[in-house]
XYZ file of C-alpha atoms in Angstrom:
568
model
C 58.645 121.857 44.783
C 57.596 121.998 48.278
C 53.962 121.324 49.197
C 51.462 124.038 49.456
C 50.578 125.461 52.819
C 47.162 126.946 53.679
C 48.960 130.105 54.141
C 50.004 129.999 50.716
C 48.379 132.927 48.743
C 49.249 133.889 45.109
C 47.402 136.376 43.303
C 46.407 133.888 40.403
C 45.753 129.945 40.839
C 45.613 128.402 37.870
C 44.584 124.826 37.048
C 46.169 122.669 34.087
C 49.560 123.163 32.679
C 48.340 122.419 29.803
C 48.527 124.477 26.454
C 46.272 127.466 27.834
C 47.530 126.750 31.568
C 51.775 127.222 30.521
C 50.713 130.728 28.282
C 48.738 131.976 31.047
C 51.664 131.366 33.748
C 54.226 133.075 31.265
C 52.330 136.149 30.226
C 51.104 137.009 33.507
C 54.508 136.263 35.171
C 56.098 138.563 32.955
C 54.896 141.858 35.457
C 57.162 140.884 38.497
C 54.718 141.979 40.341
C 51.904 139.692 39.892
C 52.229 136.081 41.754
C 51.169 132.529 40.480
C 50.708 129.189 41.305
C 50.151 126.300 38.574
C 48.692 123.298 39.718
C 49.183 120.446 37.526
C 48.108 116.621 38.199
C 50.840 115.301 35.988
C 54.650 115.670 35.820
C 57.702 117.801 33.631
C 57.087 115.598 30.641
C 60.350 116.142 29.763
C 60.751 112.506 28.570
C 62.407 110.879 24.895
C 59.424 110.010 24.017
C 57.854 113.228 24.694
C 60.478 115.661 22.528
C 61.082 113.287 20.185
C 58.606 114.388 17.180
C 58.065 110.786 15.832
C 57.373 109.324 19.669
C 53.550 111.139 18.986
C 52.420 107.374 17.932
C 53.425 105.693 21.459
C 52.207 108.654 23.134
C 48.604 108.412 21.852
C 48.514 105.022 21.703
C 48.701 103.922 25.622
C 47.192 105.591 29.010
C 50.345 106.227 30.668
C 51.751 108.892 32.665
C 52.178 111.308 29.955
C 48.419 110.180 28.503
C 45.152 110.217 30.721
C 43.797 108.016 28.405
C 39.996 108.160 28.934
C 37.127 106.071 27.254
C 33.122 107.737 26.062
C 30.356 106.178 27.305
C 28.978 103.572 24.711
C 27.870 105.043 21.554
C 24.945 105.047 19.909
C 25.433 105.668 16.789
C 28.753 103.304 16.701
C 27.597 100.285 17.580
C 27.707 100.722 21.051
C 31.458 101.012 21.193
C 33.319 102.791 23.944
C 35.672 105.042 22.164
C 39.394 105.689 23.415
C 40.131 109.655 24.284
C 43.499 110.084 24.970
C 44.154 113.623 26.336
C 47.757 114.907 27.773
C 48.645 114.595 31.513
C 51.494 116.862 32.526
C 53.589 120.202 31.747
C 51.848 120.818 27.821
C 48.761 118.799 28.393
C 47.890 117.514 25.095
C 50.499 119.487 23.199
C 53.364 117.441 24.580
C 51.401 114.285 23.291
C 50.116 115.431 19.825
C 50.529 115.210 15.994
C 52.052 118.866 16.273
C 50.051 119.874 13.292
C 49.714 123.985 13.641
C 46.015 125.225 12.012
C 44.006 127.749 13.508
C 40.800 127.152 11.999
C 39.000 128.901 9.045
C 38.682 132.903 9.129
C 34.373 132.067 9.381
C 35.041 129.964 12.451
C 35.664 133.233 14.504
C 33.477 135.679 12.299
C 31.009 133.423 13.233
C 31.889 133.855 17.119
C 31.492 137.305 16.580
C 28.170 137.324 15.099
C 26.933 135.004 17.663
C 26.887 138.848 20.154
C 31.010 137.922 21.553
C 32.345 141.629 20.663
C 36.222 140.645 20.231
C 36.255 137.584 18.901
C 35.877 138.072 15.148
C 38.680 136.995 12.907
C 40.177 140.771 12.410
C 40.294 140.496 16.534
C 42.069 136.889 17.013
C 44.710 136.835 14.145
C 46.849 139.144 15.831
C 46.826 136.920 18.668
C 47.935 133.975 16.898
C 50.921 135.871 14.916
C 51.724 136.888 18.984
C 51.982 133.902 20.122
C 53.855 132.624 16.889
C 57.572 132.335 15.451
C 57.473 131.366 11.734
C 60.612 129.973 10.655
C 60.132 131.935 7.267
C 59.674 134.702 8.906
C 56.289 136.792 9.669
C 53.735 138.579 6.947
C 50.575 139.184 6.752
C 48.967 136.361 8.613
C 52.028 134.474 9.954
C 53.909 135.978 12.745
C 57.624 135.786 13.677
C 58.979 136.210 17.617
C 56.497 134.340 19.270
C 57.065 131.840 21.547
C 55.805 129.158 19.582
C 58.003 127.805 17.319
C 56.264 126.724 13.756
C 58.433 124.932 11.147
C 57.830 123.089 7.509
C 58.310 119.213 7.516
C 61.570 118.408 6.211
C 62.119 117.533 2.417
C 62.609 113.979 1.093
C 60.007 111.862 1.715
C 57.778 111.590 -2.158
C 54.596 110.469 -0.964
C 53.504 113.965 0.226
C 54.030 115.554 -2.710
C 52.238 112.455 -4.913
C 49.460 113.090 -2.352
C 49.339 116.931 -2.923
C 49.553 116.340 -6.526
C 47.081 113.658 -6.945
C 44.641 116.086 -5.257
C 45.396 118.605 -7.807
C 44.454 115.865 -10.543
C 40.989 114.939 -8.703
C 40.365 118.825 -9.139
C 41.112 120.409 -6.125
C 43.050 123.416 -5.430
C 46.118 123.445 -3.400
C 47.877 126.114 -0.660
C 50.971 126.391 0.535
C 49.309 127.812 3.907
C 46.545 127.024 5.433
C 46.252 129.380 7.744
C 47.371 132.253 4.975
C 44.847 133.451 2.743
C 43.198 130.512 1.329
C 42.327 127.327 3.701
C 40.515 124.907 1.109
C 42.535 122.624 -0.949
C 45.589 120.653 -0.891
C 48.908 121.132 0.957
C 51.833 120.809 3.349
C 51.424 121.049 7.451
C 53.107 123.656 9.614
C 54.608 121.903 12.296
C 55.045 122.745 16.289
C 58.760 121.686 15.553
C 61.702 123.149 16.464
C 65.105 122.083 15.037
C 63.722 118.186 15.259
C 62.239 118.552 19.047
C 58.656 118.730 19.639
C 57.793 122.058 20.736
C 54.800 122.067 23.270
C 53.254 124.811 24.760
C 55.885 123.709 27.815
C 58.584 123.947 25.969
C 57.659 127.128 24.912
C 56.535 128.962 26.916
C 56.705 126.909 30.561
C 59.986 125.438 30.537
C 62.266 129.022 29.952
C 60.477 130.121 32.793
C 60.654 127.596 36.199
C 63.213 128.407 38.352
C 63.770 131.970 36.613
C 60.717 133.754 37.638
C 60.431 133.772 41.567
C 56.879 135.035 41.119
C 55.623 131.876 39.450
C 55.498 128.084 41.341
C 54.690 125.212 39.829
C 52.947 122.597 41.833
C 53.284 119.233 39.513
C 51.397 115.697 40.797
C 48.955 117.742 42.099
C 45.799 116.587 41.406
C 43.035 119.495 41.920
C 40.067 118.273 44.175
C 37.501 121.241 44.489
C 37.320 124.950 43.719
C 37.199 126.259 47.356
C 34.024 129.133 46.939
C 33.159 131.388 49.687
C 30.245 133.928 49.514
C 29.980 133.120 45.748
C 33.608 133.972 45.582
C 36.313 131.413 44.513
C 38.873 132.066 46.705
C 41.244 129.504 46.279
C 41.597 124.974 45.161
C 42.473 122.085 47.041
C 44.302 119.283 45.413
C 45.686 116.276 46.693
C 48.781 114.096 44.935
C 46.913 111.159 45.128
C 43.882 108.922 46.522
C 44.333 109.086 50.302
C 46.849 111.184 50.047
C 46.637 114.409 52.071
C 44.400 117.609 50.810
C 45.977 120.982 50.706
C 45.236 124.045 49.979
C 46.214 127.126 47.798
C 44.470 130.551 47.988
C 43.953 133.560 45.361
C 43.753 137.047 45.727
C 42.819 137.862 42.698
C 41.572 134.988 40.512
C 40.990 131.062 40.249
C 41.535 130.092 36.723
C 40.607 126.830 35.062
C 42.423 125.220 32.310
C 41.916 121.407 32.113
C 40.192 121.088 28.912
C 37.120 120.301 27.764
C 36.808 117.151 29.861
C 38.533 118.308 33.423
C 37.165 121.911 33.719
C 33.600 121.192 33.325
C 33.904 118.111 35.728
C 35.905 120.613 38.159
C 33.087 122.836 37.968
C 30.795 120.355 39.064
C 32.625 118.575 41.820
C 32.931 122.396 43.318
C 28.800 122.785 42.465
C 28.630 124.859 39.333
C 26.595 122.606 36.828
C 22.838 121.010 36.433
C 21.675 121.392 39.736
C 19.550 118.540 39.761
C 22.339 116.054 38.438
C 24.578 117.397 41.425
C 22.477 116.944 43.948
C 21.731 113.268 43.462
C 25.296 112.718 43.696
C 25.254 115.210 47.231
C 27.349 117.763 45.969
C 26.419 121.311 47.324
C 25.444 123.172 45.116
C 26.928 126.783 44.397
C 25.167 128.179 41.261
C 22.891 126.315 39.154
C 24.551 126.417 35.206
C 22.609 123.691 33.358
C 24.913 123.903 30.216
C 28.398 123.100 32.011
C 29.182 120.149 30.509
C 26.737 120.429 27.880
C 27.829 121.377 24.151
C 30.700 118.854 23.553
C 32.055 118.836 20.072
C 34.306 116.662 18.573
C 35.700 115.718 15.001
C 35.151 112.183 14.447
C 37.645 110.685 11.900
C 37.879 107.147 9.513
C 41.495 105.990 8.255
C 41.677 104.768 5.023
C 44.756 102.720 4.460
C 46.609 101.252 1.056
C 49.647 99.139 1.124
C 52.762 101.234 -0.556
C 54.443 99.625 -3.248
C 57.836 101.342 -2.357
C 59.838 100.885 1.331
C 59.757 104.735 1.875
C 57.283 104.504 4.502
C 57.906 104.108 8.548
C 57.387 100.565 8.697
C 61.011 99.457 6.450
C 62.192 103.163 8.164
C 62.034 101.906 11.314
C 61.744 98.094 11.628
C 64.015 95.640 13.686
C 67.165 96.946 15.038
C 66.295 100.196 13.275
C 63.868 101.284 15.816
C 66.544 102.091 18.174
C 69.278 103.176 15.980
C 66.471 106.251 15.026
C 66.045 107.151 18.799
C 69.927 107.156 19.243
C 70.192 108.745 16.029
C 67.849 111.046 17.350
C 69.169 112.072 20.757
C 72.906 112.696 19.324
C 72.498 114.361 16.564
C 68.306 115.604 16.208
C 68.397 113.598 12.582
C 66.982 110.989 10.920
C 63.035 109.570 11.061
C 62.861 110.636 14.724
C 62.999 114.334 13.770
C 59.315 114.561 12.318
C 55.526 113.488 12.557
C 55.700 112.039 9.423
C 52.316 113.273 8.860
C 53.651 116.474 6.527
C 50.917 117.266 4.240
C 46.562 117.117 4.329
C 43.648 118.551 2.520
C 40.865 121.200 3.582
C 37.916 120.187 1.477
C 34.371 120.573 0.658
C 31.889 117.250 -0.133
C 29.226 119.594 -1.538
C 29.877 122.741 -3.753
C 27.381 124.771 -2.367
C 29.041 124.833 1.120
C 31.092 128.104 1.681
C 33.835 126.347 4.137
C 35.493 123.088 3.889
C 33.572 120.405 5.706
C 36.129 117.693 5.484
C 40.168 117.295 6.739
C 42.555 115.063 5.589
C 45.714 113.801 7.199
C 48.044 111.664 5.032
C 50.575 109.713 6.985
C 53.948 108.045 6.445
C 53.196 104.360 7.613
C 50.046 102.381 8.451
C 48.162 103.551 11.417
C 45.385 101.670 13.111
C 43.389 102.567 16.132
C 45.153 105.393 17.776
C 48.951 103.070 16.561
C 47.822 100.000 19.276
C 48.304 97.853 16.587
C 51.921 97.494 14.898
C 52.381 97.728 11.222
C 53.320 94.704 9.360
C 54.028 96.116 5.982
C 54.964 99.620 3.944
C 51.571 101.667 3.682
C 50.277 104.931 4.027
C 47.070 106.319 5.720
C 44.949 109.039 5.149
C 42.700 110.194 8.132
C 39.503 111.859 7.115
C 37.726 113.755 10.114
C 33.928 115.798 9.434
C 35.108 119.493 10.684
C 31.631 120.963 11.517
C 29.890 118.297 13.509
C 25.877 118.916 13.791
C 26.133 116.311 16.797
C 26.295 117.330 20.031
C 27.230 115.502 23.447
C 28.263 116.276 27.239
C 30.516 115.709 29.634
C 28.942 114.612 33.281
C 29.841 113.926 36.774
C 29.674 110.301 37.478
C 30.947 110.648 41.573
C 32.559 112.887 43.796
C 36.269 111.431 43.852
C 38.261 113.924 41.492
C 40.200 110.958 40.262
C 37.507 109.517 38.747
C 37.503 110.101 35.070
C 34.288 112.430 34.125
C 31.706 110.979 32.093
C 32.199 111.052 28.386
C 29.298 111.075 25.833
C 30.284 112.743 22.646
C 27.077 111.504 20.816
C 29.029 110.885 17.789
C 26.868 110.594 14.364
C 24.045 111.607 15.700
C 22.621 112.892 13.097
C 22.228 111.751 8.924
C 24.353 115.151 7.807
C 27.065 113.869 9.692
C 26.936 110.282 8.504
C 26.354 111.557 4.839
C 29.661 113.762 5.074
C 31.878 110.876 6.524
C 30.353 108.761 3.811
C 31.139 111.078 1.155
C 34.849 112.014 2.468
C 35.457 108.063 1.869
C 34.638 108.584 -1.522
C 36.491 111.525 -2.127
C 39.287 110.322 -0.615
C 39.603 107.130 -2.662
C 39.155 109.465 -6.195
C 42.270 111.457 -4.884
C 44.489 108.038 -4.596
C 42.700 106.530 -7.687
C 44.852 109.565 -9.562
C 48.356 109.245 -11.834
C 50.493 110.724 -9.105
C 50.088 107.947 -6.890
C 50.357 104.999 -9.297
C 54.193 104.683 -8.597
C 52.710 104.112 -4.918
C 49.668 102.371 -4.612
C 49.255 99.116 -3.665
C 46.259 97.123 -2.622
C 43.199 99.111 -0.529
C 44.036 97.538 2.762
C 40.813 99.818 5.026
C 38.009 99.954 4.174
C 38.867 97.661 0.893
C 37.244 97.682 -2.096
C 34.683 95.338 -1.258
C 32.625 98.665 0.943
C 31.269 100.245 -1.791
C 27.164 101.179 -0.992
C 25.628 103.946 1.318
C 25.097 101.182 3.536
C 28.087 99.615 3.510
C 30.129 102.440 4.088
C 28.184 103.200 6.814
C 28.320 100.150 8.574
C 32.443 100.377 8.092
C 32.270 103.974 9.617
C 29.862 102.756 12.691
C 33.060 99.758 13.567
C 35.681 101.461 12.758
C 35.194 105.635 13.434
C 37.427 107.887 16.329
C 38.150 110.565 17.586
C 41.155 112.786 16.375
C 41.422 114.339 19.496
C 39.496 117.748 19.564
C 36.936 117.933 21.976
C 35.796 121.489 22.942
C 32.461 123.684 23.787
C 31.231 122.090 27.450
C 31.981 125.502 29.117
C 30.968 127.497 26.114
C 31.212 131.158 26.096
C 28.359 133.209 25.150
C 26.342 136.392 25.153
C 22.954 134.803 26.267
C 23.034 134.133 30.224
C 22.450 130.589 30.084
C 25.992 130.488 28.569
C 28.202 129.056 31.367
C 31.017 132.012 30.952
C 30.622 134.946 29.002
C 33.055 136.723 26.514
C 35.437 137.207 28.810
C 35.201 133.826 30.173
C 33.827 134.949 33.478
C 31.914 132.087 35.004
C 28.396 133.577 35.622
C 27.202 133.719 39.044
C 30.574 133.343 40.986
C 32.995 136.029 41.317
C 37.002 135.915 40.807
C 36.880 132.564 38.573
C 37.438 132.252 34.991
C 37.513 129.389 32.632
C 40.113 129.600 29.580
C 41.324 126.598 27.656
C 38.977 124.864 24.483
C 36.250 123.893 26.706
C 34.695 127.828 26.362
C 35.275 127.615 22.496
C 30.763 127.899 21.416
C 31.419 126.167 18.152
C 34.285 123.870 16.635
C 37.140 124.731 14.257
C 37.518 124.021 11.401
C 40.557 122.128 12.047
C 43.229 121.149 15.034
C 42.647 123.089 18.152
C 45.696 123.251 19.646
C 46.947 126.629 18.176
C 42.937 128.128 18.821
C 43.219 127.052 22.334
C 47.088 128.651 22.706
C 44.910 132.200 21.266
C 42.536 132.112 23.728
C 44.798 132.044 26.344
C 47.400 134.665 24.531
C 44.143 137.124 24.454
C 43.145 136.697 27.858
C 46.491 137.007 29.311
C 46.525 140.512 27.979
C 42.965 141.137 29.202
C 43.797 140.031 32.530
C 46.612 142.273 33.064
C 44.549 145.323 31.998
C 46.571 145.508 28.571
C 44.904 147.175 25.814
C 43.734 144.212 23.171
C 46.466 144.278 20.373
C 44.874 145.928 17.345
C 42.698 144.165 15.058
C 43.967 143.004 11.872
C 43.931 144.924 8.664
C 40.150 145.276 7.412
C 41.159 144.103 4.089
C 43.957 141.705 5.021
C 40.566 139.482 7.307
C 38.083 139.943 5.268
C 40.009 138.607 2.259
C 40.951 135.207 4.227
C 37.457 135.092 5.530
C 35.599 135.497 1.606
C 38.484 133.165 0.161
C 36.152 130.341 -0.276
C 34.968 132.143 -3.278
C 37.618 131.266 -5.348
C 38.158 127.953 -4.200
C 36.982 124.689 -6.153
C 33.863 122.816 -4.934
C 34.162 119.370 -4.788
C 33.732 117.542 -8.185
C 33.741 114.300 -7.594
C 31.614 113.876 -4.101
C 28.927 111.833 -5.070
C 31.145 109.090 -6.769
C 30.379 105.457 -6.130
């Protein structure tokens, strides 16, 4: 693409291609009449690596171009450990570098949105935003839809250990779903995958890629790093970006609307290099400030997550799939004919559960993978195993993102406050404990070999907890540091306005008030689904069937608690 000229004007700007950033540039692209410009600091992502499904590991595991690869301040409550954050750089943002697990959340999440005074955001107002956006490869019903853009697909057959898993979970007690974002969330089950026919399907490929070069009325500005929101009168007007340090700034100007999608690390720190943040903090650094919003960058939320790993007695798992020369023979395998180990995650089936009976929504999440995973997949696996991630889904904990200088390619400050407080260290605790129980059943006896993390030896309160302070990350769901909200203090409001300037909006996970219960991608692809429509003056689709919500959202009633919590 060409550079941007000052004359350059486009009735939207918006920043990020990321999973918000691509829906946003297809639905409002889709009136021929309407003009955009998508800035993006990365590239096409259009990479092996990036399409292949089981490439997610390398992607995570390195800063790179595809990963922005950011580190927390130390934390407190973990030892004083800097924690690794990858995020996506380039066309998908983090879609094109995650475990393409689809779940929207539990029903409550949003009801709970709703009740908090943002009219439109209830469960009964959302869900037919995520069948929009949605193609179900079995087809659509009541809570799945079908003609979407974004592909959603079952794991392929074959592998046992998901099934042991799902079963042993059943023998600990728990319930199991085939869907967990159907009618019932808690219990045991199989993923939905953002897979299509073996190919990652990101939020680029969905909706992004069909789209460049077809659309005249959309240009995509990739390596184009944005520097400032350029605000006149209290008006954003238009962004200046720059493709690297020292390289030259331009400009690009909007008639109607700035829009910010980086995520809940780069919009907040956006805002605040263009002065819309803690006053104070900004003007120790010398940045000018516009409005004075004391919460932007407040709020972060994040699910923190432990990975308890056995050795597997059988070579089924990705370590004999994929060792020596086989590594290559499964990309080539891979490219020519979309087959073999390269076609999935191999993370196929998890676990929405509670640690206390009393609680009406799952607290924990499980992921159960193929192979032995350590810290984000740096280090290589030297034997058959399986892991099984455990992440706390409703964090009391609460940190903030913070400007640190006034170059935009400095990474924001990052200080989740992880653990911050004893519920969240009791439910980690527990989830250990739970976890073990499940793999302690019949249905994994065939599989089981030694505990390899944390091994047996952890057994106390105290011990545990000294495991979970060294060895603790994130799963990669950071949200909430430019929260929505009715109450003016809220840095945007319910239809992510940002108060006190005009003409700039805010939509990607960053304005979510509260975290899901579960992966955020799909949430974050809904958010921007629902505002596209808003922003074109569309009518909001019509909420779901009264019955049809209220019956996922009161589920919990006739799920299982969780029996065997308090273990030792």
């Amino acid at each position: 693409m060409a550079d941007a000229q000052q004359s350059e004007r486009f009735d939207y700007v918006i920043v990020g291609a990321g999973s918000a950033g691509c829906v946003l540039a297809a639905r409002l692209t889709e009136d021929p009449n309407v003009t955009v410009a998508l800035l993006e600091a990365g590239g096409k992502n259009t990479s092996v690596l990036v399409r292949m499904p089981a490439g997610a590991g390398n992607l995570i595991a390195e800063k790179s171009v595809h990963n922005w690869g950011f580190e927390t301040e130390p934390q407190a409550h973990l030892d004083g450990r800097r924690l690794y954050q990858p995020r996506g750089r380039g066309w998908g943002g983090s879609s094109a570098i995650n475990g393409m697990i689809y779940i929207r959340g539990h029903a409550r999440d949003y009801d709970q949105w709703r009740q908090m005074g943002l009219t439109g955001w209830g469960y009964a107002d959302v869900l037919p935003y995520f069948k929009k956006a949605q193609h179900h490869e079995d087809g659509g019903d009541d809570y799945n839809g079908e003609g979407g853009p974004l592909w959603v697909s079952r794991g392929p057959p074959g592998n046992p250990l998901y099934k042991a898993f799902i079963q042993a979970g059943a023998q600990a007690g728990y319930k199991t779903t085939h869907d967990f974002n159907g009618r019932q969330q808690e219990g045991m089950g199989p993923y939905h995958l953002t897979i299509r026919d073996g190919e990652r399907w990101s939020a680029s490929a969905a909706y992004l890629q069909p789209i460049v070069g077809v659309r005249p009325n959309l240009k995509v500005f990739s390596n184009a790093m944005a520097a400032r929101i350029i605000i006149e009168r209290k008006v954003a007007v238009g962004v200046e970006f720059s493709a690297g340090r020292g390289k030259p700034v331009q400009s690009v100007f909007a008639k109607r609307e700035v829009i910010l999608s980086g995520g809940a690390f780069q919009s907040p720190h956006l805002l605040m290099l263009s002065g819309i943040g803690p006053a104070d903090e900004l003007k120790k650094l010398g940045v000018q400030v516009e409005v004075d919003a004391p919460d932007v960058g407040q709020n972060l939320q994040d699910h923190l997550d432990v990975s308890l790993i056995w050795e597997c007695t059988k070579p089924i798992t990705t370590y004999t799939l994929t060792k020596g020369i086989k590594k290559p023979l499964v990309g080539l395998d891979w490219m020519i004919r979309k087959q073999g180990p390269g076609r999935t995650n191999h993370l196929q089936a998890g676990a929405f559960l509670k640690t206390r009976g009393e609680l009406d929504v799952p607290d924990i999440q499980l992921h159960f993978i193929n192979g032995v995973m350590i810290n984000h997949a740096k280090e290589q696996a030297d034997r058959d195993g399986f892991t099984i991630h455990s992440c706390q889904l409703r964090p009391e904990s609460r940190g903030r993102v913070f400007l640190k200088s006034l170059d935009p390619f400095d990474a924001p400050g990052i200080d989740p406050n992880y653990l911050a407080t004893e519920n969240d260290r009791r439910t980690l605790r527990d989830s250990v404990r739970m976890v073990r129980d499940i793999v302690g059943q019949d249905a994994l006896k065939l599989y089981r070999g030694a505990e390899m993390r944390p091994g047996p030896e952890v057994r106390t309160d105290s011990e545990l907890d000294a495991w979970i302070r060294r060895v603790a990350e994130t799963i990669y769901h950071p949200v909430g540091t430019v929260r929505m909200g009715a109450d003016e203090r809220s840095p945007v409001d319910g239809e992510l306005k940002v108060r006190g300037i005009d003409s700039l909006r805010v939509i990607d996970a960053s304005v979510m008030p509260t975290l899901v219960g579960g992966n955020t991608n799909a949430p974050t692809i809904m958010v921007a689904e629902k505002l596209a429509d808003l922003l074109r003056g569309k009518p909001a689709l019509p909420r779901q069937d009264a019955a049809i919500a209220e019956d996922a959202a009161s589920s919990i009633s006739r799920c299982a608690s969780a029996p065997r919590a308090a273990a030792t």
